């Protein structure tokens, strides 16, 4: 019942990175952009090292390659960390069994079963990437338009308003906190739709008033835009993993992420100083509305247990004709009921 909340907590580390970036820029960019790049790379290197040392290997993968003892050790340690006696739950009679899960490729994303969900996810991810990174670039441009344009023409380093940028970046803390408290009660789909609409409205307002409004007003608009963008993008990450079932999840999430990177790549050309700021605001509002509509038509995953489904199972049950807006799960307890008797418990 709290899966969404727990999956979103990790996004605080993303927000920490968002706050560190303007801080690093303030400390190093006037001295050397190379020092700035090195400072930004250090957390990535540290996290990679900690991931290798501290993150356990997937028990399912260990079983699939015949390393049952290592898989059992990981599971027993997880039980111990969660306050469960591993000697009671995973005693010597418990045997681990490799559960065959149908593999799938990229073409399966465009099959009749997954086509609609895939297209909606791609539109959502492209829109969320353009919206999130476009908001960051637009905020920077609004507060330092003259400096950025002068630096581009003269080859210098722009004098950014780091205080305003840092304040707007801190909005991600608020956006993430609010969505963590509401995602399991309000739902993934309404949260995404409302967040993208809210982000588009505040970004549009920021662009429209960029040349006339007081700096404090602009900071407030930028703060709200960043908060909504963070809320929507985080829930999109969680929702995608929940919508895509086991046999398609890795491929589908990777493809959606690639579409998001494509949107992020296009963003600087849209928000660049060659385009009038009001034009940018109008285009960004339209993109946010399209993103909200796409997310709104995705299936809701709040309250659903994550299970396994198979394309072969659906074909056998005559479900191949699904249009992609419905999800069929084969739950673990159902699979257990169909499993033949064995001499010991099977996990």
XYZ file of C-alpha atoms in Angstrom:
347
model
C 0.000 0.000 0.000
C 3.039 2.296 0.357
C 5.035 1.113 -2.643
C 4.851 4.445 -4.453
C 6.053 6.347 -1.402
C 9.027 4.060 -0.876
C 10.013 4.108 -4.545
C 9.955 7.906 -4.606
C 12.127 8.478 -1.525
C 15.251 7.693 -3.564
C 14.536 10.758 -5.705
C 15.810 12.937 -2.845
C 19.295 12.023 -4.053
C 18.428 13.408 -7.506
C 17.275 16.623 -5.817
C 20.540 16.763 -3.873
C 22.363 16.680 -7.205
C 20.149 19.456 -8.560
C 21.082 21.622 -5.577
C 24.791 20.792 -5.774
C 25.059 21.835 -9.429
C 24.471 25.602 -8.942
C 26.607 25.444 -5.795
C 29.499 23.935 -7.744
C 28.986 26.502 -10.486
C 29.116 29.336 -7.957
C 32.350 27.994 -6.467
C 34.223 27.047 -9.634
C 32.734 28.387 -12.867
C 34.362 31.828 -12.617
C 37.730 30.159 -12.092
C 37.615 27.342 -14.634
C 34.891 25.360 -16.313
C 37.171 22.315 -16.086
C 37.095 22.448 -12.298
C 33.309 22.700 -12.480
C 33.131 19.571 -14.647
C 35.437 17.669 -12.280
C 33.309 18.637 -9.266
C 30.145 17.483 -11.057
C 31.799 14.170 -11.984
C 32.932 13.326 -8.444
C 29.448 12.386 -7.082
C 28.931 10.104 -10.098
C 32.214 8.316 -9.456
C 31.440 8.014 -5.742
C 27.936 6.656 -6.337
C 29.264 4.129 -8.833
C 31.824 2.895 -6.311
C 29.246 2.671 -3.512
C 26.815 0.862 -5.848
C 29.359 -1.830 -6.631
C 30.284 -2.244 -2.961
C 26.916 -1.946 -1.232
C 24.099 -2.892 -3.643
C 23.425 -6.663 -3.642
C 23.086 -8.618 -6.847
C 19.613 -9.601 -8.025
C 18.635 -12.987 -6.538
C 16.596 -13.779 -9.643
C 19.630 -13.235 -11.860
C 21.845 -15.309 -9.547
C 19.364 -18.178 -9.744
C 19.172 -17.892 -13.536
C 22.946 -18.430 -13.788
C 22.971 -21.304 -11.297
C 24.336 -19.422 -8.261
C 21.646 -20.602 -5.841
C 23.804 -20.313 -2.712
C 24.643 -16.671 -3.415
C 20.975 -15.941 -4.145
C 19.923 -17.501 -0.853
C 22.547 -15.443 0.984
C 21.142 -12.227 -0.523
C 17.574 -13.174 0.400
C 18.520 -14.177 3.943
C 20.349 -10.905 4.444
C 17.330 -8.967 3.149
C 15.134 -10.798 5.661
C 17.567 -9.985 8.466
C 17.640 -6.279 7.531
C 13.827 -6.211 7.588
C 13.656 -7.718 11.076
C 12.711 -11.252 9.988
C 14.537 -14.306 11.286
C 16.050 -15.909 8.160
C 16.423 -19.268 9.915
C 12.637 -19.404 10.281
C 11.586 -18.116 6.870
C 14.429 -19.520 4.755
C 15.364 -22.704 6.595
C 17.295 -25.614 5.120
C 14.222 -27.191 3.475
C 13.505 -24.095 1.375
C 14.616 -24.501 -2.210
C 14.943 -21.700 -4.718
C 13.473 -22.376 -8.114
C 14.284 -20.518 -11.291
C 10.991 -19.111 -12.559
C 11.004 -18.904 -16.321
C 9.867 -15.486 -17.466
C 9.304 -14.952 -21.152
C 11.857 -12.629 -22.678
C 10.831 -9.978 -25.137
C 12.454 -7.618 -27.596
C 11.874 -4.126 -28.876
C 9.407 -5.295 -31.519
C 7.130 -6.679 -28.806
C 6.572 -3.113 -27.579
C 4.730 -2.450 -30.836
C 2.713 -5.674 -30.754
C -1.045 -5.490 -30.518
C -0.999 -5.974 -26.764
C 1.512 -3.249 -25.887
C 1.239 -0.782 -28.790
C -1.110 1.714 -27.166
C 0.687 1.790 -23.818
C 4.065 2.075 -25.552
C 3.025 5.070 -27.644
C 1.459 6.815 -24.645
C 4.584 6.180 -22.573
C 6.837 7.540 -25.325
C 4.783 10.721 -25.627
C 4.813 11.088 -21.839
C 8.556 10.570 -21.533
C 9.453 12.900 -24.393
C 7.162 15.548 -22.960
C 8.384 15.157 -19.389
C 12.049 15.402 -20.472
C 11.419 18.529 -22.534
C 9.364 19.988 -19.697
C 11.852 19.208 -16.917
C 15.051 20.248 -18.669
C 13.281 23.034 -20.541
C 12.162 24.516 -17.227
C 15.723 24.498 -15.904
C 17.060 26.183 -19.038
C 14.206 28.683 -19.163
C 14.753 29.686 -15.533
C 18.428 30.279 -16.257
C 17.581 32.298 -19.351
C 14.935 34.421 -17.634
C 17.242 35.473 -14.812
C 20.343 36.028 -16.928
C 19.168 36.624 -20.491
C 21.514 39.538 -21.187
C 24.544 37.865 -19.602
C 23.959 34.581 -21.446
C 23.557 36.269 -24.807
C 26.613 38.460 -24.200
C 28.734 35.482 -23.214
C 27.660 33.585 -26.335
C 28.702 36.450 -28.592
C 31.884 37.451 -26.743
C 33.087 34.016 -25.684
C 33.008 34.715 -21.927
C 31.329 33.145 -18.913
C 27.858 34.507 -18.010
C 27.342 35.954 -14.546
C 24.424 33.832 -13.375
C 22.072 34.763 -10.547
C 23.017 31.716 -8.501
C 20.784 32.671 -5.597
C 17.626 32.679 -7.723
C 18.646 29.483 -9.516
C 19.388 27.732 -6.202
C 16.048 28.825 -4.733
C 14.141 27.530 -7.748
C 16.102 24.250 -7.643
C 15.199 23.806 -3.967
C 11.555 23.643 -5.091
C 12.231 20.028 -6.048
C 12.385 19.199 -2.337
C 8.865 20.548 -1.853
C 7.512 18.914 -5.005
C 8.979 15.552 -4.059
C 7.779 15.796 -0.453
C 4.202 16.558 -1.518
C 4.050 13.783 -4.097
C 5.483 11.231 -1.639
C 2.661 12.029 0.766
C -0.094 11.824 -1.858
C 0.902 9.350 -4.583
C -0.466 6.250 -2.823
C -3.773 7.918 -1.999
C -4.322 10.238 -4.931
C -3.052 7.898 -7.625
C -0.267 7.878 -10.211
C -2.256 9.072 -13.200
C -4.046 12.104 -11.654
C -0.768 13.159 -10.020
C 1.091 13.098 -13.336
C -1.634 14.910 -15.259
C -2.065 17.669 -12.685
C 1.696 18.092 -12.232
C 2.354 18.521 -15.943
C -0.532 20.952 -16.347
C 0.656 22.929 -13.318
C 4.242 22.954 -14.526
C 3.169 24.164 -17.966
C 1.018 26.975 -16.562
C 3.740 28.309 -14.251
C 6.430 28.027 -16.931
C 4.156 29.835 -19.392
C 3.552 32.579 -16.819
C 7.278 32.867 -16.148
C 7.962 33.341 -19.852
C 5.160 35.844 -20.356
C 6.237 38.054 -17.442
C 9.980 37.571 -17.829
C 10.566 41.126 -19.079
C 8.088 43.009 -16.886
C 7.562 41.306 -13.519
C 9.487 41.909 -10.312
C 12.390 39.544 -9.643
C 10.692 38.129 -6.550
C 7.590 37.284 -8.608
C 9.737 35.556 -11.212
C 11.520 33.589 -8.509
C 8.154 32.433 -7.147
C 6.950 31.359 -10.585
C 10.206 29.498 -11.224
C 9.919 27.825 -7.814
C 6.410 26.550 -8.539
C 7.346 25.389 -12.036
C 10.301 23.355 -10.736
C 8.151 21.830 -7.967
C 5.479 20.626 -10.410
C 8.067 19.324 -12.887
C 9.782 17.298 -10.179
C 6.503 15.828 -8.959
C 5.344 14.769 -12.418
C 8.655 13.344 -13.608
C 9.198 11.263 -10.446
C 5.761 9.688 -10.644
C 6.287 8.931 -14.344
C 9.392 6.921 -13.445
C 7.495 4.907 -10.827
C 4.355 4.455 -12.903
C 6.254 3.166 -15.943
C 7.885 0.368 -13.965
C 4.528 -0.615 -12.478
C 2.594 -0.561 -15.765
C 5.076 -2.726 -17.661
C 4.929 -6.327 -16.507
C 7.907 -8.594 -15.964
C 8.544 -9.923 -19.453
C 8.516 -6.458 -21.020
C 9.566 -4.185 -18.147
C 13.289 -3.839 -18.851
C 12.845 -3.354 -22.581
C 9.899 -1.008 -22.191
C 11.484 1.161 -19.510
C 14.738 1.397 -21.464
C 12.907 2.396 -24.644
C 10.877 5.026 -22.786
C 14.042 6.369 -21.185
C 15.667 6.589 -24.612
C 12.714 8.611 -25.858
C 13.157 10.880 -22.851
C 16.840 11.388 -23.698
C 15.750 12.324 -27.229
C 13.444 14.972 -25.788
C 16.233 16.245 -23.534
C 18.539 16.499 -26.567
C 16.025 18.674 -28.422
C 15.374 20.987 -25.473
C 18.345 23.395 -25.838
C 17.364 24.114 -29.442
C 13.857 25.037 -28.311
C 14.791 27.120 -25.282
C 17.908 28.684 -26.827
C 18.273 32.446 -26.962
C 17.509 32.517 -30.699
C 13.813 31.970 -29.917
C 11.755 34.741 -28.261
C 11.031 33.913 -24.626
C 7.258 34.275 -25.087
C 7.365 31.877 -28.020
C 9.223 29.408 -25.803
C 6.518 29.752 -23.135
C 3.719 29.034 -25.617
C 5.442 25.991 -27.075
C 6.300 24.636 -23.636
C 2.697 25.029 -22.477
C 1.482 23.058 -25.500
C 4.043 20.304 -24.846
C 2.989 20.101 -21.204
C -0.667 19.748 -22.149
C 0.129 16.956 -24.621
C 2.196 15.234 -21.922
C -0.657 15.530 -19.418
C -3.157 14.060 -21.880
C -0.798 11.162 -22.687
C -0.226 10.407 -19.001
C -3.952 10.670 -18.256
C -4.720 7.822 -20.680
C -2.202 5.432 -19.118
C -3.588 2.665 -16.857
C -3.618 3.386 -13.127
C -1.300 1.135 -11.095
C -2.113 2.393 -7.590
C -3.036 -0.479 -5.287
C -2.124 -3.206 -7.786
C 0.213 -5.967 -6.725
C 3.163 -6.392 -9.013
C 2.942 -9.813 -10.602
C 4.029 -11.590 -13.734
C 2.309 -11.929 -17.049
C 3.184 -13.857 -20.151
C 2.338 -13.264 -23.761
C 1.787 -16.992 -24.068
C -0.685 -16.906 -21.157
C -2.670 -14.128 -22.789
C -2.818 -15.914 -26.113
C -3.993 -19.079 -24.386
C -6.717 -17.133 -22.608
C -7.807 -15.381 -25.785
C -6.521 -12.002 -24.574
C -4.319 -11.144 -27.523
C -6.909 -8.651 -28.707
C -6.439 -6.325 -25.753
C -5.947 -2.762 -26.937
C -3.186 -2.063 -24.387
C -5.269 -0.063 -21.946
C -5.856 -3.083 -19.698
C -3.307 -5.095 -17.772
C -3.470 -8.782 -16.941
C -1.323 -10.078 -14.092
C -0.401 -13.601 -13.094
C 0.140 -13.232 -9.369
C 2.644 -15.224 -7.374
C -0.025 -16.851 -5.182
C -1.939 -17.950 -8.301
C 1.216 -19.482 -9.698
C 1.809 -21.245 -6.391
C -1.685 -22.748 -6.478
C -0.991 -24.258 -9.894
C 2.433 -25.568 -8.933
C 2.749 -29.332 -8.295
C 3.569 -30.541 -4.795
C 7.256 -30.620 -3.884
C 9.198 -32.079 -0.973
C 10.041 -28.626 0.457
C 8.834 -25.039 0.243
C 9.693 -23.279 -2.975
C 10.376 -19.562 -3.115
